[in-house]
C-alpha cells in the first residue's frame, strides 16, 4: 500500500489540470466546428436538423453517440462508488442491466424508428399522440420524460464536480470561485449545443469514448498487479463487506448476492433495462440514425460498452484493495470520489489528467443530448400542442434551442442551490417514473388494443404508487427517506425494484380500464399510423424527408 | 397487421413477423430471449466457485454473457435482415401489393 493512498493531498495537481484544460479546449473546438459536419444545406432551421442531426447517422456514428449517451459520467462515478461502498447488489447489477437492454431494444426499436420516419415524429410523445389521438396521453409522456431527464443532467454536473474536487479545484474560497470552473464548463457546453445541435455531442463522443476505453483498459491491466492480483482484490472486498455495519447491524455489503438478494438483483437489472430506452435522450439518439437496421446492428456491438462498464465497476473493488480514501474537500468521506482518487493515487499526473478529462468530457456528451431531448419534448408536445398550434419548423427549432439553454441553466441552479442528495433522490424517482411510459410507447408499437384513457389511468396510478413507495424506503444508516430503490413487492412477498412493481400495477390497471372503457364504448381516438408504417425503411416511398448527405 | 389484438407485445419479434416462417421466428425469439432468462436466473450464478484468474464465478460468468449475448443478437440480426431483404424484393416484384398487409 503506497503512502499516497493513506494521506489526502488536496493541493492543485498542475500537470493533470493542464491536460484536462487542453482536452476540454479540444472538444470545445470540435463542438463548434461540428455544425458543418455532414451538413445537408439550409441551416439548422428544423428539429430534424438541429435536434436529430439530420437523421443521417450510420452504424458507427450511432454506436459512438449511443455509447457516449447511455454510459454517462455519473455512471462512471456512481457504479464503482456503489461497488466500493456496498458491493454487488447495488453496483454490479449494472452489468446484467446493460446486457439485457440490447435484446430488449432489438425487439421494438426498429418499429419506433420506422413509424417515426414515416410520420416525422421527433419525440416518443409525438408517436403516442399520433397513435392514440390523445394530446393528454402525449403530454403525460412528455412531462414524465422532462421530469426524469432534469435530475439526470444535474447528476452529470456531480460527475464533473467529483473530478474537480480531486483535482483540488472548488470547495475552498467564496461560493463564486468554488463553482466557477463548473459554470464555465456548462456555459461552453450550452453555447455549442445551441449552435450545432445533436451534431456537437455526436462529434465529441468520438473523443470521449476513445479516452474512456484507453483509460479503463490501462487501469484494468495495470492496477490489479500493483495491488496484489485479482485474488487479493476480491478477498479484500469480501473482507470489507463481511464486517457488520454498526448502524444497521447487518453486513456492510455483499460480494455475491445472498438468497434474499436474488429478486432485487434481477428486478433492478430488468427494470433498469426496460426503462433505459424510454428516456428521451436514448430515443433521440436512435431516431438520429439513418436506417431502421442501424439500431439492430448496434444492439450487437453496443455490449462492448457493457464489458467496459463491468471492468469499471471492478475498479471499486480495486480501490478497496488499494486502500483508497475518498475524502472530499470538506473533509468528509465521499464514496463518489473513489475512482478519481484511485487514479490520482496510483497513476502519474499526466495519466490521471487524461482519466479526469475522460470523466469530465463523459459528462458533456450526455448532458448535451439530454438537454436537446428535453427541449424537443417541450417544443413538440407542450409548445406546439398547447401554446402555439401551427408553429413553423423554424419556430420549433428556435424554441428548442432556447429551451435547451433553459434546461441546462435549471440543472446548474439545481446543483448550486439544492442539496446534492435531492438530485440523487430525483434520479431514483426518475427511473421509477420513466418506466411508466413503457406501456404507452412500446405496447403502442404493436397494438391499439389499449384504450388511451386506460393507459393514462395506469400511468397515473403507477406514478403515485412508485413515488410513495420510493419515499417510504428509509435508509437505516441515516434515517432519511428515499433510502433505496428496492422495496417489498406486493402479493409475492419478495423485495424488488420499485419501478418494476409499479410497472406491473400500471399494466394491470390499463388492462382493466380498457375492458371497462370499451364496454362503455368511450371514443378511442384516431390512429394516424397504418401497419406498414412500422416496417418502413430508408428508400421506401412512405419514408419522407430523408435528407441526402451533402456533396456525396 | 402483424399483431393480434392483445396486451402481449413480446408475442412477435418486432420485424415483419407475420410473414416470417415459424421456425425462423422461434429461433429469433430464442436468440433474444435466452440471455434475458439466463441473467434473470440469479440463483444459477450467485456463487463463488469455480474461480477464474482469482475472479469469483459470479463475476466472470456475467462477463462471459456480455460476449454470448452480442453473438446471439448478431445472429438474430442476420436472420431478420435476410428475411426483410427477401420481403422487400418480393414486394418490388409486385408493386400492386404495396398495401397488401
PDB file of C-alpha atoms in Angstrom, chain B:
ATOM      1  CA  UNK B   1     -51.197  -6.385 -39.480  1.00  0.00           C
ATOM      2  CA  UNK B   2     -48.603  -8.444 -37.726  1.00  0.00           C
ATOM      3  CA  UNK B   3     -50.021  -8.264 -34.250  1.00  0.00           C
ATOM      4  CA  UNK B   4     -53.212  -9.731 -32.997  1.00  0.00           C
ATOM      5  CA  UNK B   5     -55.043  -7.546 -30.503  1.00  0.00           C
ATOM      6  CA  UNK B   6     -53.821  -8.308 -27.041  1.00  0.00           C
ATOM      7  CA  UNK B   7     -51.542  -6.997 -24.335  1.00  0.00           C
ATOM      8  CA  UNK B   8     -48.624  -9.199 -25.306  1.00  0.00           C
ATOM      9  CA  UNK B   9     -46.114  -7.153 -27.275  1.00  0.00           C
ATOM     10  CA  UNK B  10     -43.472  -9.831 -26.921  1.00  0.00           C
ATOM     11  CA  UNK B  11     -45.594 -12.178 -28.991  1.00  0.00           C
ATOM     12  CA  UNK B  12     -43.974 -11.034 -32.242  1.00  0.00           C
ATOM     13  CA  UNK B  13     -40.387 -10.075 -32.867  1.00  0.00           C
ATOM     14  CA  UNK B  14     -40.984  -6.511 -33.987  1.00  0.00           C
ATOM     15  CA  UNK B  15     -39.964  -7.267 -37.515  1.00  0.00           C
ATOM     16  CA  UNK B  16     -42.105  -8.367 -40.345  1.00  0.00           C
ATOM     17  CA  UNK B  17     -43.010 -11.264 -38.158  1.00  0.00           C
ATOM     18  CA  UNK B  18     -46.302 -12.112 -39.814  1.00  0.00           C
ATOM     19  CA  UNK B  19     -44.505 -13.187 -42.935  1.00  0.00           C
ATOM     20  CA  UNK B  20     -41.551 -14.802 -41.246  1.00  0.00           C
ATOM     21  CA  UNK B  21     -41.702 -18.606 -41.305  1.00  0.00           C
ATOM     22  CA  UNK B  22     -42.411 -20.061 -37.882  1.00  0.00           C
ATOM     23  CA  UNK B  23     -39.097 -21.944 -37.407  1.00  0.00           C
ATOM     24  CA  UNK B  24     -37.108 -18.749 -38.001  1.00  0.00           C
ATOM     25  CA  UNK B  25     -39.408 -16.788 -35.734  1.00  0.00           C
ATOM     26  CA  UNK B  26     -38.913 -19.298 -32.930  1.00  0.00           C
ATOM     27  CA  UNK B  27     -35.165 -19.202 -33.473  1.00  0.00           C
ATOM     28  CA  UNK B  28     -35.020 -15.391 -33.304  1.00  0.00           C
ATOM     29  CA  UNK B  29     -37.212 -15.381 -30.193  1.00  0.00           C
ATOM     30  CA  UNK B  30     -34.860 -17.900 -28.557  1.00  0.00           C
ATOM     31  CA  UNK B  31     -31.722 -15.962 -29.537  1.00  0.00           C
ATOM     32  CA  UNK B  32     -33.212 -12.841 -27.993  1.00  0.00           C
ATOM     33  CA  UNK B  33     -34.893 -14.464 -25.006  1.00  0.00           C
ATOM     34  CA  UNK B  34     -32.163 -16.792 -23.751  1.00  0.00           C
ATOM     35  CA  UNK B  35     -29.781 -14.067 -22.458  1.00  0.00           C
ATOM     36  CA  UNK B  36     -32.619 -12.312 -20.650  1.00  0.00           C
ATOM     37  CA  UNK B  37     -33.779 -15.508 -18.938  1.00  0.00           C
ATOM     38  CA  UNK B  38     -30.238 -16.631 -18.130  1.00  0.00           C
ATOM     39  CA  UNK B  39     -29.351 -13.388 -16.393  1.00  0.00           C
ATOM     40  CA  UNK B  40     -32.667 -13.136 -14.539  1.00  0.00           C
ATOM     41  CA  UNK B  41     -31.947 -16.585 -13.076  1.00  0.00           C
ATOM     42  CA  UNK B  42     -29.601 -15.159 -10.446  1.00  0.00           C
ATOM     43  CA  UNK B  43     -29.521 -18.299  -8.268  1.00  0.00           C
ATOM     44  CA  UNK B  44     -27.817 -20.178 -11.112  1.00  0.00           C
ATOM     45  CA  UNK B  45     -24.719 -17.998 -10.873  1.00  0.00           C
ATOM     46  CA  UNK B  46     -24.641 -16.399  -7.396  1.00  0.00           C
ATOM     47  CA  UNK B  47     -21.720 -18.470  -6.179  1.00  0.00           C
ATOM     48  CA  UNK B  48     -18.037 -18.095  -5.534  1.00  0.00           C
ATOM     49  CA  UNK B  49     -16.596 -21.169  -7.219  1.00  0.00           C
ATOM     50  CA  UNK B  50     -15.134 -22.023  -9.654  1.00  0.00           C
ATOM     51  CA  UNK B  51     -12.829 -19.029  -9.760  1.00  0.00           C
ATOM     52  CA  UNK B  52     -11.141 -17.821 -12.925  1.00  0.00           C
ATOM     53  CA  UNK B  53      -7.844 -15.916 -12.566  1.00  0.00           C
ATOM     54  CA  UNK B  54      -8.828 -15.112  -8.989  1.00  0.00           C
ATOM     55  CA  UNK B  55     -12.249 -13.818 -10.027  1.00  0.00           C
ATOM     56  CA  UNK B  56     -15.320 -15.438  -8.392  1.00  0.00           C
ATOM     57  CA  UNK B  57     -17.728 -17.284 -10.696  1.00  0.00           C
ATOM     58  CA  UNK B  58     -20.434 -14.663 -10.133  1.00  0.00           C
ATOM     59  CA  UNK B  59     -18.285 -12.023 -11.818  1.00  0.00           C
ATOM     60  CA  UNK B  60     -16.627 -13.797 -14.715  1.00  0.00           C
ATOM     61  CA  UNK B  61     -19.816 -15.635 -15.630  1.00  0.00           C
ATOM     62  CA  UNK B  62     -21.616 -12.337 -16.258  1.00  0.00           C
ATOM     63  CA  UNK B  63     -18.686 -11.070 -18.311  1.00  0.00           C
ATOM     64  CA  UNK B  64     -18.997 -14.187 -20.465  1.00  0.00           C
ATOM     65  CA  UNK B  65     -22.663 -13.348 -21.071  1.00  0.00           C
ATOM     66  CA  UNK B  66     -21.674  -9.963 -22.486  1.00  0.00           C
ATOM     67  CA  UNK B  67     -19.956 -11.769 -25.360  1.00  0.00           C
ATOM     68  CA  UNK B  68     -22.523 -14.544 -25.704  1.00  0.00           C
ATOM     69  CA  UNK B  69     -25.357 -12.007 -25.903  1.00  0.00           C
ATOM     70  CA  UNK B  70     -23.531  -9.952 -28.510  1.00  0.00           C
ATOM     71  CA  UNK B  71     -23.050 -13.069 -30.663  1.00  0.00           C
ATOM     72  CA  UNK B  72     -26.650 -14.282 -30.257  1.00  0.00           C
ATOM     73  CA  UNK B  73     -28.044 -10.832 -31.043  1.00  0.00           C
ATOM     74  CA  UNK B  74     -25.947 -10.510 -34.188  1.00  0.00           C
ATOM     75  CA  UNK B  75     -27.155 -13.916 -35.409  1.00  0.00           C
ATOM     76  CA  UNK B  76     -30.737 -12.775 -34.766  1.00  0.00           C
ATOM     77  CA  UNK B  77     -29.978  -9.614 -36.748  1.00  0.00           C
ATOM     78  CA  UNK B  78     -28.706 -11.610 -39.713  1.00  0.00           C
ATOM     79  CA  UNK B  79     -31.831 -13.772 -39.794  1.00  0.00           C
ATOM     80  CA  UNK B  80     -34.167 -10.794 -39.541  1.00  0.00           C
ATOM     81  CA  UNK B  81     -32.242  -8.703 -42.075  1.00  0.00           C
ATOM     82  CA  UNK B  82     -32.160 -11.537 -44.628  1.00  0.00           C
ATOM     83  CA  UNK B  83     -35.867 -12.029 -44.226  1.00  0.00           C
ATOM     84  CA  UNK B  84     -36.614  -8.325 -44.653  1.00  0.00           C
ATOM     85  CA  UNK B  85     -34.499  -8.133 -47.801  1.00  0.00           C
ATOM     86  CA  UNK B  86     -36.408 -11.015 -49.296  1.00  0.00           C
ATOM     87  CA  UNK B  87     -39.744  -9.492 -48.393  1.00  0.00           C
ATOM     88  CA  UNK B  88     -38.657  -6.208 -49.957  1.00  0.00           C
ATOM     89  CA  UNK B  89     -37.632  -7.957 -53.199  1.00  0.00           C
ATOM     90  CA  UNK B  90     -40.946  -9.763 -53.360  1.00  0.00           C
ATOM     91  CA  UNK B  91     -42.808  -6.529 -52.887  1.00  0.00           C
ATOM     92  CA  UNK B  92     -40.744  -4.762 -55.528  1.00  0.00           C
ATOM     93  CA  UNK B  93     -41.758  -7.526 -57.948  1.00  0.00           C
ATOM     94  CA  UNK B  94     -45.426  -6.981 -57.109  1.00  0.00           C
ATOM     95  CA  UNK B  95     -45.867  -3.225 -56.594  1.00  0.00           C
ATOM     96  CA  UNK B  96     -49.670  -3.570 -56.561  1.00  0.00           C
ATOM     97  CA  UNK B  97     -49.394  -5.390 -53.255  1.00  0.00           C
ATOM     98  CA  UNK B  98     -47.765  -2.454 -51.534  1.00  0.00           C
ATOM     99  CA  UNK B  99     -50.627  -2.162 -49.099  1.00  0.00           C
ATOM    100  CA  UNK B 100     -51.429  -5.828 -49.011  1.00  0.00           C
ATOM    101  CA  UNK B 101     -50.959  -6.272 -45.312  1.00  0.00           C
TER     102      UNK B 101
END
